[in-house]
Amino acid sequence: LLTAQTLQQEGYRIREAENGRIAMASVRDKLPDLILLDVMMPEVDGFAFCGWLRAQPPFQRVPVLMMTGLEDADSIRRAFECGASDFIAKPINWPVLAQRARFLLRASQALEALAASQASLAEAQRIAHLGSWSLDHASGALTWSEEVFRIFEQDPADFAGSLEGLLASVHPEDRERLQRAFWGSVWKRREYDLVHRLLLPGGAIKWVHERGLTEYTPAGDPLRSMGTVQDITERRESEATIRFLSLYDSLTGLPNRSLFDEQAQRAIPLAQRRGTQLAILHLGLDRFLRVNESLGHTAGDSLLCQTAERLLNGLRACDCVARDRPPGAEVELARWGGDEFAVLLQDLHNPDDAARVAARLVTELAQPYRIGGHEVTLGASIGIALYPGDGACAADLTANASTAMRHAKRHEPGSYHFYAPAMNAHARVRLALESDLRRALERGEGLRLHYQPQVDRTGGLRGVEALVRWRHPELGLLEPDRFIPLAEDTGLIIPLGDWVLREACAQMRAWRDLAYPPLRVAINLSPAQFRHKSLVEDILAALAAARLSGSDLEVELTERQVMEDAAGGRGVLEALHDAGVHLAVDDFGTGYSSLSYLSFLPLDVLKIDRAFVRDTLTVPGQAAIVRAIIALAGSLSLSVVAEGVETEAQAAVLWREGCDAMQGYLYDRPLPADVLERRWLRAATPPAALVLRTLRATAG
């Protein structure tokens, strides 16, 4: 399928056969220009089909490109023995495949033209860019065919007609090599086969493939040498293009992962002989995905190109990697894939050299980028693995550098970390936990919602906040901080968030059917959920499935989520607000300092972060901040909910300042649905009396 799509995009018409037997009938029906043949096929495999094809006279010159995952020498030799024209191993590099197909078709067309023009050798030589020559050893006279004159771009009238005349057009750096090859073949009685350059009168360079042999007299003396010259300049350029596509990143022009692996593997024996260290730095951009989604892929490509340029400039400026280095030893930089890059540092004397490079690159990439009319800040996290301490081969070093980079991203974005063996153990634990979480989501096992009450000034239940818990089969009940970051890193936060949304709505419906007083349930949205294109549709669908209205749901976002894409997120918030969904800013006061978004976004609730509540009684400045938040919310007609209220004294101050509702351990912990129902929904509740007591204390 991918092969067909690639070639169709290049303008080729495709016919397909699922095995060699069907292909036999197909080629009899209509002769193709090119056959792409898989080795492993049912009934008749690729080797058998190719052998059959070459045994049929009408099909002997059809080019055949073998495609296979078998890279061993025997398989490759067998493919060519069966008559394959070329061989390409999987996984397929699709741009390279298109180049190979184009080259094979071009070569096939040349051969067909040659076969059809036996009567006109000169025309055939012109089509194939193939000329012939002959040298008489007795007289020294050299004759060329018409095509040789075209290849050498010489006027026949100016040709000296001697071997010296031919050599005069050969590139000076290749001239002696051609002479040795020619005369060596004469005296050793064997053919010669040589690729060399021509230096043309205008200064241009051509590549030619020259072959020759010699005839001898009965006495054994050289009589006549003859040979061919073929212009292979286009082929060399095509090969250079194929090599570039195979080993270099087409966007940034940097080496790709394959070439970097080769460079790293070659560097290890050098470091071993010299007794020096080398380091692999694995670099990942911190906020690239968000920018790419917000500004588009064109902007993302521009960011990657700018990053590559900054890395090149930053590495050139690092004196620590250029000191005491042998000639020709260079820092290697590659695009690893996506928003990740890799750096190979050689001839280091201690780990501090690598740390200095990493620190410089982190600083360089923390500077703002300009994309069109936007200023964007990304930042980068870097992992460092050192040879020989962190691995004996390139594969181990790159894997460990990648592990260290992931560690830096999770624990301290915008920094660098050296690899430590404990990171691998941590990575294995995370991998197992990810697998378990994925299984729990697929099967609906172990995930539970707990509900924390939000109490209003009358002591009544204003609403509840739904908080997910996971009862792991081996680790027991896990708090969100054990698995929510993992879900965000792996993309599982989207299905997990959808599960929370639907489960919370279903629980509200169940309580509503039991005739309990109406409640509003609050759910938290992660950044990935907020950016998800179907968020509004998913929320409305969950409400509809539970037969709830938008006013039954409150969505909580942090200041950072709101402000990171205020313009793009405004449409989402307005759509939810128009549906009646309440919108709350969680942890207010701990994120962005800009308050402008409060005036143009359709918000309903500000939630005071628990850090301010905790210090309200002991830190005068914190009390002033709480007072200011409540006053600000009142001026904007927003409700205020205080989180993390743990003491009656805290509650008394917050009620006195005008807080609308509270939640925290003073009133209750997050509870399973049945416990919350029994404690808060069925009977007169002690927490209500507690609220009244704190209010009386405030009045007193």
XYZ file of C-alpha atoms in Angstrom:
700
model
C 0.000 0.000 0.000
C 2.743 2.454 0.966
C 4.798 1.520 -2.097
C 1.823 2.093 -4.372
C 1.032 5.423 -2.734
C 4.648 6.597 -3.030
C 4.903 5.747 -6.739
C 1.439 7.051 -7.564
C 2.430 10.387 -6.059
C 5.371 10.381 -8.486
C 2.943 9.913 -11.413
C 3.315 6.175 -12.022
C 0.381 3.891 -12.872
C 0.352 0.855 -10.597
C -0.837 -2.722 -11.032
C -0.691 -5.115 -8.088
C -0.473 -8.873 -7.702
C -0.562 -10.568 -4.310
C 1.772 -13.436 -5.260
C 4.083 -14.670 -8.000
C 1.496 -16.949 -9.631
C -0.945 -14.082 -10.177
C 1.919 -11.878 -11.358
C 2.801 -14.393 -14.116
C -0.653 -14.023 -15.615
C -0.566 -10.264 -15.185
C 2.698 -9.687 -17.061
C 1.492 -11.928 -19.904
C -1.598 -9.771 -20.204
C 0.290 -6.474 -20.308
C 4.042 -5.965 -20.107
C 4.982 -3.512 -17.342
C 7.810 -0.988 -17.536
C 9.099 -1.907 -14.079
C 8.428 -4.726 -11.612
C 8.797 -4.168 -7.836
C 9.053 -7.619 -6.354
C 8.816 -8.793 -2.745
C 10.960 -11.823 -1.911
C 8.570 -13.377 0.608
C 5.263 -14.267 -1.115
C 2.885 -17.234 -0.895
C 2.757 -19.929 -3.577
C 5.508 -18.512 -5.823
C 8.140 -16.431 -4.022
C 10.155 -13.570 -5.457
C 13.210 -15.633 -6.389
C 11.122 -18.178 -8.327
C 9.104 -15.503 -10.091
C 12.207 -13.573 -11.120
C 13.837 -16.752 -12.495
C 10.687 -17.567 -14.476
C 10.526 -13.999 -15.804
C 14.090 -14.051 -17.129
C 13.447 -17.377 -18.865
C 10.716 -15.778 -21.039
C 12.245 -13.932 -24.036
C 9.674 -11.075 -24.076
C 10.373 -10.266 -20.417
C 14.144 -10.556 -20.229
C 14.847 -6.831 -20.217
C 12.053 -5.695 -17.861
C 13.810 -4.126 -14.848
C 13.081 -5.863 -11.541
C 13.581 -4.190 -8.159
C 13.687 -6.715 -5.311
C 12.288 -5.463 -1.983
C 12.949 -7.584 1.074
C 13.727 -7.611 4.754
C 16.446 -10.230 4.129
C 19.724 -8.292 4.235
C 22.180 -11.179 4.354
C 24.721 -11.521 1.553
C 23.330 -14.855 0.326
C 19.862 -13.398 -0.219
C 21.273 -10.415 -2.097
C 23.488 -12.650 -4.273
C 20.582 -14.992 -4.993
C 18.400 -12.053 -6.009
C 20.900 -10.917 -8.619
C 21.529 -14.483 -9.795
C 17.806 -14.807 -10.458
C 17.953 -11.733 -12.651
C 17.062 -8.837 -10.360
C 18.126 -5.423 -11.629
C 18.439 -3.856 -8.187
C 17.856 -4.696 -4.530
C 16.463 -2.598 -1.664
C 16.121 -3.691 1.969
C 13.273 -2.961 4.344
C 12.369 -0.760 6.104
C 11.954 1.210 2.888
C 13.065 4.848 2.703
C 10.251 6.104 0.465
C 12.058 9.046 -1.197
C 14.942 6.663 -1.943
C 12.504 4.148 -3.465
C 11.175 6.808 -5.837
C 14.746 7.666 -6.867
C 15.579 3.994 -7.419
C 12.469 3.482 -9.549
C 13.267 6.564 -11.610
C 16.848 5.413 -12.124
C 15.855 1.856 -13.105
C 13.282 3.106 -15.583
C 15.829 5.486 -17.070
C 18.371 2.675 -17.408
C 15.714 0.361 -18.835
C 14.722 2.920 -21.412
C 18.344 3.298 -22.469
C 18.765 -0.466 -22.924
C 15.532 -0.756 -24.890
C 16.633 2.053 -27.132
C 19.969 0.345 -27.659
C 18.347 -2.994 -28.538
C 15.921 -1.328 -30.966
C 18.689 0.572 -32.755
C 21.194 -2.125 -33.618
C 21.370 -0.793 -37.128
C 22.281 2.674 -35.902
C 25.078 2.318 -33.379
C 25.787 6.016 -33.269
C 22.209 6.794 -32.285
C 22.267 4.092 -29.639
C 25.501 5.502 -28.228
C 23.981 8.962 -28.084
C 20.948 7.700 -26.171
C 23.118 5.790 -23.705
C 25.786 8.538 -23.470
C 28.164 5.760 -24.407
C 30.998 6.284 -26.843
C 33.704 3.978 -28.140
C 37.379 4.447 -28.956
C 40.186 2.457 -30.513
C 43.989 2.870 -30.224
C 46.397 1.401 -32.832
C 49.591 0.557 -30.959
C 51.750 0.469 -34.078
C 50.863 3.990 -35.250
C 49.643 5.489 -31.998
C 46.490 6.683 -33.772
C 43.422 7.051 -31.587
C 39.922 7.134 -33.043
C 36.734 8.193 -31.231
C 33.100 7.658 -32.001
C 30.799 10.621 -32.396
C 29.405 10.186 -28.877
C 32.875 10.449 -27.301
C 33.278 13.876 -28.889
C 29.954 14.893 -27.387
C 30.929 13.555 -23.955
C 34.293 15.326 -24.052
C 32.643 18.397 -25.604
C 35.329 18.608 -28.250
C 35.235 19.580 -31.896
C 36.515 16.656 -34.015
C 38.552 19.159 -36.023
C 40.548 20.070 -32.909
C 41.185 16.519 -31.751
C 44.856 15.500 -31.696
C 43.984 11.857 -32.409
C 46.366 10.414 -29.839
C 46.374 8.983 -26.340
C 47.875 12.258 -25.124
C 44.875 14.069 -26.637
C 42.511 11.901 -24.579
C 44.538 12.382 -21.389
C 44.513 16.151 -21.876
C 40.773 16.167 -21.152
C 41.087 14.025 -18.020
C 41.030 15.811 -14.673
C 44.656 16.396 -13.555
C 44.036 14.572 -10.256
C 42.811 11.443 -12.127
C 45.257 11.471 -15.054
C 48.021 9.362 -13.516
C 45.482 6.836 -12.193
C 43.999 6.378 -15.687
C 47.476 5.911 -17.226
C 48.365 3.246 -14.658
C 45.093 1.444 -15.265
C 45.473 1.550 -19.065
C 49.085 0.430 -19.323
C 48.688 -2.062 -16.498
C 45.863 -3.744 -18.418
C 47.966 -3.791 -21.604
C 50.959 -5.544 -20.087
C 48.985 -7.769 -17.691
C 46.572 -8.805 -20.480
C 43.365 -7.985 -18.645
C 40.502 -5.543 -18.949
C 40.423 -2.342 -16.981
C 37.365 -0.713 -15.507
C 37.646 2.791 -14.093
C 35.503 5.755 -13.067
C 37.219 9.125 -13.410
C 36.539 12.781 -14.035
C 36.866 14.968 -17.108
C 37.819 18.626 -16.914
C 35.973 20.252 -19.803
C 37.099 23.357 -21.683
C 34.626 25.602 -19.842
C 35.798 24.336 -16.439
C 32.847 22.008 -15.843
C 33.452 18.498 -14.479
C 31.914 15.293 -15.794
C 32.085 11.788 -14.427
C 32.726 8.978 -16.911
C 32.903 5.211 -16.660
C 35.684 3.877 -18.883
C 36.363 0.253 -19.786
C 39.013 -1.152 -22.103
C 40.850 -4.254 -23.331
C 43.692 -5.053 -25.739
C 44.129 -7.391 -28.711
C 47.540 -8.955 -29.317
C 49.564 -10.267 -32.256
C 50.406 -13.963 -32.475
C 53.789 -12.991 -31.091
C 52.129 -11.536 -28.024
C 52.720 -7.868 -28.787
C 49.870 -5.365 -28.192
C 48.065 -4.758 -31.487
C 44.985 -2.680 -30.703
C 43.288 -1.403 -27.547
C 39.617 -0.560 -27.578
C 37.064 0.506 -25.069
C 34.032 2.525 -24.149
C 33.437 5.775 -22.322
C 30.044 6.434 -20.707
C 28.883 9.721 -19.246
C 27.611 8.827 -15.758
C 27.370 12.370 -14.386
C 23.588 12.122 -14.005
C 23.934 8.755 -12.298
C 26.508 10.132 -9.856
C 24.216 13.024 -9.044
C 21.321 10.615 -8.550
C 23.484 8.438 -6.294
C 24.476 11.526 -4.323
C 20.784 12.402 -3.968
C 19.976 8.863 -2.860
C 22.809 8.955 -0.337
C 21.619 12.307 0.976
C 18.054 11.064 1.363
C 19.310 7.909 3.071
C 21.675 9.571 5.518
C 20.558 13.170 5.957
C 17.449 14.909 7.211
C 15.757 16.621 4.275
C 14.345 19.453 6.434
C 17.431 20.618 8.345
C 20.199 19.116 6.202
C 21.709 17.520 9.301
C 22.786 13.869 9.466
C 19.900 11.610 10.367
C 19.718 8.903 12.990
C 21.286 6.226 10.767
C 24.349 8.295 9.907
C 24.721 9.450 13.517
C 24.750 5.827 14.683
C 27.511 5.061 12.176
C 29.540 8.072 13.296
C 29.141 7.180 16.957
C 30.108 3.556 16.405
C 33.255 4.608 14.490
C 34.192 7.060 17.231
C 34.266 4.439 20.004
C 37.420 2.567 18.854
C 39.194 5.920 18.393
C 38.342 6.954 21.946
C 39.523 3.576 23.207
C 42.899 3.905 21.433
C 43.425 7.486 22.548
C 42.322 6.875 26.110
C 39.768 9.700 25.946
C 36.070 9.931 26.660
C 33.235 10.687 24.303
C 29.725 11.855 25.094
C 26.369 11.569 23.394
C 23.913 14.349 24.159
C 20.237 13.630 23.436
C 18.263 16.864 23.203
C 14.486 17.274 23.182
C 12.572 20.543 22.756
C 10.246 21.144 25.697
C 7.154 22.851 24.244
C 7.438 22.098 20.551
C 4.229 20.050 20.254
C 2.090 22.835 21.695
C 3.589 25.427 19.337
C 3.300 23.085 16.365
C -0.378 22.489 17.095
C -1.067 26.187 17.726
C 0.804 27.786 14.806
C 0.810 24.933 12.279
C 3.341 22.564 10.766
C 4.988 25.236 8.602
C 5.842 27.196 11.733
C 7.002 23.943 13.353
C 9.351 23.238 10.439
C 10.762 26.742 10.735
C 11.375 26.210 14.454
C 13.252 22.974 13.765
C 15.445 24.660 11.139
C 16.181 27.561 13.497
C 16.989 25.076 16.255
C 19.427 23.227 13.990
C 21.172 26.515 13.150
C 21.389 27.498 16.815
C 22.836 24.120 17.722
C 25.470 24.380 14.977
C 26.435 27.875 16.097
C 26.423 26.860 19.753
C 28.669 23.876 19.102
C 31.123 25.952 17.057
C 31.386 28.367 19.975
C 32.194 25.634 22.534
C 35.961 25.842 22.960
C 35.893 22.899 25.351
C 35.200 20.444 22.545
C 37.862 21.834 20.216
C 40.793 21.798 22.621
C 43.610 19.322 21.973
C 41.692 17.563 19.247
C 43.377 15.873 16.274
C 42.873 17.324 12.760
C 39.630 16.172 11.162
C 37.904 15.344 14.458
C 34.614 17.232 14.594
C 31.559 17.547 16.755
C 28.729 15.596 15.101
C 25.172 16.924 15.210
C 22.127 15.018 13.946
C 18.387 15.345 13.903
C 17.236 12.273 15.797
C 13.612 12.602 14.714
C 10.622 14.796 15.517
C 11.754 17.546 17.889
C 14.827 15.655 19.108
C 18.501 16.101 18.199
C 21.704 14.264 19.061
C 25.271 15.522 19.561
C 28.455 13.462 19.564
C 31.383 14.986 21.460
C 34.769 13.333 21.009
C 38.142 13.543 22.748
C 36.796 14.748 26.083
C 39.062 14.663 29.104
C 36.352 14.755 31.780
C 32.549 14.956 32.111
C 32.721 18.698 32.787
C 33.510 19.242 29.105
C 30.191 17.685 28.131
C 28.371 19.606 30.873
C 29.717 22.920 29.570
C 28.477 22.130 26.073
C 25.056 21.069 27.362
C 24.734 24.194 29.518
C 25.564 26.426 26.564
C 23.028 24.681 24.334
C 20.311 24.909 26.994
C 20.961 28.652 27.288
C 21.015 29.085 23.512
C 17.698 27.313 22.981
C 15.986 29.169 25.826
C 16.160 32.408 23.826
C 12.894 33.415 22.087
C 12.275 32.441 18.466
C 10.580 34.658 15.886
C 7.978 32.903 13.727
C 6.142 35.328 11.486
C 4.593 37.855 13.839
C 4.900 35.571 16.861
C 7.573 35.357 19.521
C 7.867 31.785 20.783
C 9.892 30.362 23.666
C 10.660 26.652 23.639
C 13.562 25.583 25.822
C 15.255 22.192 25.712
C 16.121 19.286 27.998
C 19.346 17.329 27.456
C 20.468 13.873 28.529
C 24.180 12.986 28.591
C 25.753 9.525 28.357
C 29.547 9.073 28.549
C 31.793 6.419 27.040
C 33.005 4.134 28.529
C 31.141 4.521 31.818
C 27.567 4.568 30.448
C 27.856 2.063 27.615
C 30.285 0.093 25.484
C 28.528 0.591 22.141
C 26.715 3.345 20.310
C 23.286 1.743 20.806
C 23.690 1.630 24.604
C 25.003 5.186 24.761
C 22.193 6.653 22.672
C 19.556 4.710 24.633
C 20.980 5.890 27.958
C 21.301 9.491 26.761
C 17.637 9.321 25.724
C 16.695 7.985 29.169
C 18.553 10.852 30.823
C 16.782 13.348 28.552
C 13.356 11.968 29.498
C 14.370 12.233 33.144
C 15.309 15.893 32.650
C 12.002 16.601 30.897
C 9.967 15.083 33.722
C 11.846 16.488 36.672
C 13.501 19.709 35.526
C 12.606 20.858 31.991
C 15.131 23.217 30.458
C 18.115 21.518 32.113
C 20.644 18.766 31.418
C 21.107 15.487 33.297
C 23.844 12.872 33.201
C 22.741 9.278 32.849
C 22.591 7.164 35.986
C 21.765 3.423 36.100
C 18.852 4.129 38.419
C 17.163 5.938 35.552
C 16.816 2.698 33.641
C 15.207 1.027 36.629
C 12.851 3.990 36.923
C 12.133 3.797 33.186
C 11.281 0.107 33.475
C 8.905 0.822 36.354
C 7.246 3.588 34.325
C 6.938 1.308 31.308
C 5.239 -1.380 33.389
C 2.965 1.193 35.007
C 2.053 2.570 31.579
C 1.124 -0.913 30.373
C -1.007 -1.494 33.473
C -2.756 1.862 33.082
C -3.467 1.186 29.425
C -4.963 -2.179 30.389
C -7.027 -0.575 33.149
C -8.480 1.920 30.673
C -9.227 -0.750 28.078
C -10.953 -3.033 30.568
C -12.350 -0.468 32.988
C -10.548 -2.112 35.899
C -9.319 -0.416 39.064
C -10.222 3.200 38.189
C -12.490 4.958 40.655
C -13.735 8.490 41.228
C -13.687 10.098 44.643
C -15.681 13.246 45.280
C -14.590 16.086 47.551
C -17.412 18.270 48.890
C -17.522 22.025 48.216
C -19.427 23.757 51.017
C -21.204 27.116 50.698
C -21.848 29.741 53.401
C -25.125 28.118 54.495
C -23.418 24.830 55.268
C -25.009 23.250 52.227
C -23.306 21.185 49.595
C -22.524 23.569 46.711
C -21.022 20.808 44.578
C -18.282 18.198 44.435
C -14.934 17.908 42.696
C -14.342 14.556 40.966
C -10.832 13.205 41.581
C -9.611 10.004 39.973
C -7.990 7.189 41.935
C -6.486 3.963 40.649
C -6.474 0.737 42.621
C -3.485 -1.045 41.125
C -3.646 -4.849 41.410
C -0.186 -4.981 43.031
C 0.569 -1.467 44.315
C -2.794 -0.785 45.933
C -4.634 2.538 45.812
C -2.585 5.125 43.875
C -2.994 8.868 44.270
C -3.211 10.944 41.050
C 0.391 12.193 41.316
C 1.560 8.593 40.788
C -0.106 8.124 37.402
C -1.456 11.434 36.018
C 2.030 12.670 34.902
C 2.593 9.280 33.261
C -0.739 9.541 31.460
C 0.169 13.041 30.243
C 3.583 11.883 28.963
C 2.151 8.906 27.058
C -1.053 10.430 25.668
C -3.236 8.229 27.874
C -4.561 11.383 29.517
C -7.066 11.744 26.657
C -8.893 8.416 27.213
C -8.448 8.783 30.986
C -9.991 12.262 30.938
C -12.861 11.009 28.814
C -13.458 8.195 31.318
C -13.501 10.679 34.234
C -15.945 12.937 32.380
C -18.406 10.166 31.551
C -18.126 8.473 34.945
C -18.746 11.752 36.797
C -21.777 12.559 34.625
C -23.168 9.058 35.132
C -22.813 9.429 38.921
C -24.621 12.781 38.854
C -27.424 11.113 36.900
C -27.634 8.305 39.465
C -27.907 10.775 42.360
C -30.459 12.809 40.440
C -32.587 9.684 39.906
C -32.525 9.109 43.689
C -34.103 12.583 44.108
C -31.116 14.070 45.919
C -30.727 17.850 45.669
C -29.070 18.953 42.397
C -25.286 19.096 42.527
C -22.648 20.458 40.198
C -19.647 18.221 39.568
C -16.239 19.745 38.824
C -13.658 17.943 36.698
C -10.066 18.926 35.939
C -8.857 19.258 32.347
C -5.234 18.513 31.483
C -3.395 20.671 28.892
C -3.618 17.845 26.347
C -7.383 17.575 26.840
C -7.804 21.327 26.512
C -5.947 21.235 23.171
C -7.846 18.186 21.913
C -9.896 19.116 18.859
C -13.040 17.248 19.923
C -13.140 18.485 23.543
C -16.384 20.468 23.226
C -18.142 17.660 21.335
C -16.966 15.073 23.902
C -18.249 17.130 26.851
C -21.615 17.795 25.253
C -21.945 14.116 24.305
C -21.213 13.006 27.886
C -23.813 15.440 29.260
C -26.377 14.272 26.729
C -25.711 10.600 27.503
C -26.357 11.267 31.223
C -29.363 13.514 30.519
C -27.693 16.457 32.244
C -27.557 20.115 31.323
C -24.400 22.158 30.939
C -25.017 23.870 34.300
C -24.520 20.523 36.040
C -20.827 20.504 35.067
C -17.897 22.692 36.071
C -14.614 22.478 34.146
C -11.404 23.460 35.959
C -8.301 24.730 34.144
C -5.100 26.237 35.478
C -3.965 29.773 34.692
C -1.096 28.389 32.640
C -3.452 26.360 30.442
C -5.661 29.377 29.855
C -2.789 31.731 29.038
C -0.547 29.457 26.970
C -3.051 29.673 24.134
C -5.508 32.335 25.256
C -6.535 33.283 21.716
C -6.963 29.699 20.503
C -8.591 28.514 23.722
C -11.078 31.352 23.832
C -13.268 29.700 21.196
C -13.355 26.466 23.212
C -14.255 28.282 26.431
C -16.966 30.328 24.733
C -18.506 27.189 23.225
C -18.617 25.528 26.651
C -19.948 28.680 28.293
C -22.683 28.971 25.671
C -23.685 25.379 26.552
C -24.089 26.426 30.214
C -20.915 24.719 31.492
C -19.285 26.574 34.397
C -15.627 27.465 33.890
C -13.216 27.685 36.810
C -9.570 28.790 37.040
C -7.802 26.334 39.361
C -4.816 27.274 41.575
C -5.425 30.954 40.873
C -2.523 33.250 41.722
C 0.259 30.714 41.160
C 0.546 30.956 37.371
C 0.805 33.895 34.980
C 0.977 37.381 36.438
C -1.141 38.861 33.626
C -4.752 39.313 34.683
C -5.990 40.588 31.338
C -7.473 37.222 30.437
C -10.035 37.569 33.260
C -11.690 40.425 31.387
C -12.180 38.759 28.014
C -12.600 35.044 28.788
C -16.032 33.710 29.853
C -15.043 32.506 33.338
C -17.293 31.807 36.329
C -15.098 30.734 39.264
C -11.673 31.484 40.749
C -10.218 28.817 43.043
C -7.691 30.136 45.572
C -4.654 27.862 45.685
C -4.096 25.888 48.895
C -0.680 27.529 49.332
C -2.320 30.899 50.011
C -4.923 29.318 52.285
C -2.244 27.498 54.309
C -0.318 30.702 55.043
C -3.290 33.027 55.492
C -2.935 33.131 59.299
C 0.860 33.237 59.479
C 2.089 35.290 56.530
C 0.619 38.825 56.326
C 1.367 39.095 52.628
C -0.551 35.920 51.866
C -3.625 37.203 53.680
C -3.443 40.354 51.569
C -3.262 38.279 48.396
C -6.323 36.269 49.407
C -8.186 39.493 50.183
C -7.175 40.908 46.785
C -8.266 37.777 44.912
C -11.679 37.825 46.563
C -12.078 41.545 45.831
C -10.981 41.062 42.223
C -13.428 38.207 41.757
C -16.249 40.264 43.229
C -15.573 43.169 40.844
C -15.746 40.752 37.906
C -18.830 38.929 39.221
C -16.884 35.696 39.687
C -17.388 33.194 42.497
C -14.466 32.300 44.767
C -13.732 28.810 46.107
C -10.897 28.260 48.595
C -9.016 24.956 48.356
C -7.126 23.107 51.058
C -8.985 24.530 54.055
C -7.842 22.486 57.049
C -8.602 24.502 60.194
C -11.556 26.420 61.585
C -9.340 29.488 61.956
C -8.534 29.464 58.243
C -12.186 29.043 57.408
C -13.207 31.903 59.699
C -10.846 34.320 57.948
C -11.931 33.219 54.487
C -15.661 33.509 55.299
C -15.050 36.951 56.778
C -13.239 38.129 53.635
C -16.183 37.057 51.491
C -15.241 33.642 50.127
C -18.243 31.950 48.467
C -17.360 28.295 49.063
C -14.617 26.075 50.444
C -13.247 22.592 50.187
C -10.609 20.838 52.218
C -9.965 18.323 54.957
C -11.738 20.551 57.489
C -14.991 19.536 55.811
C -14.093 16.207 54.259
C -11.554 14.284 52.242
C -12.310 13.075 48.721
C -14.826 10.262 49.267
C -16.069 7.266 47.290
C -19.520 7.911 45.854
C -21.342 5.677 48.353
C -19.628 7.280 51.352
C -20.365 10.811 50.123
C -23.965 9.798 49.534
C -24.328 8.397 53.066
C -22.491 11.253 54.792
C -23.718 14.277 52.833
C -26.782 13.466 50.802
C -28.973 11.270 53.015
C -28.943 12.871 56.472
C -28.388 16.076 58.356
C -24.622 16.499 58.214
C -22.154 17.498 60.906
C -20.148 19.485 58.357
C -23.119 21.890 58.018
C -23.005 22.598 61.747
C -19.267 23.158 61.443
C -19.848 25.856 58.822
C -22.386 27.611 61.015
C -19.994 27.522 63.979
C -17.190 29.143 61.982
C -19.595 31.795 60.697
C -20.691 32.623 64.268
C -17.034 32.838 65.262
C -16.477 35.246 62.404
C -19.447 37.413 63.461
C -18.166 37.432 67.033
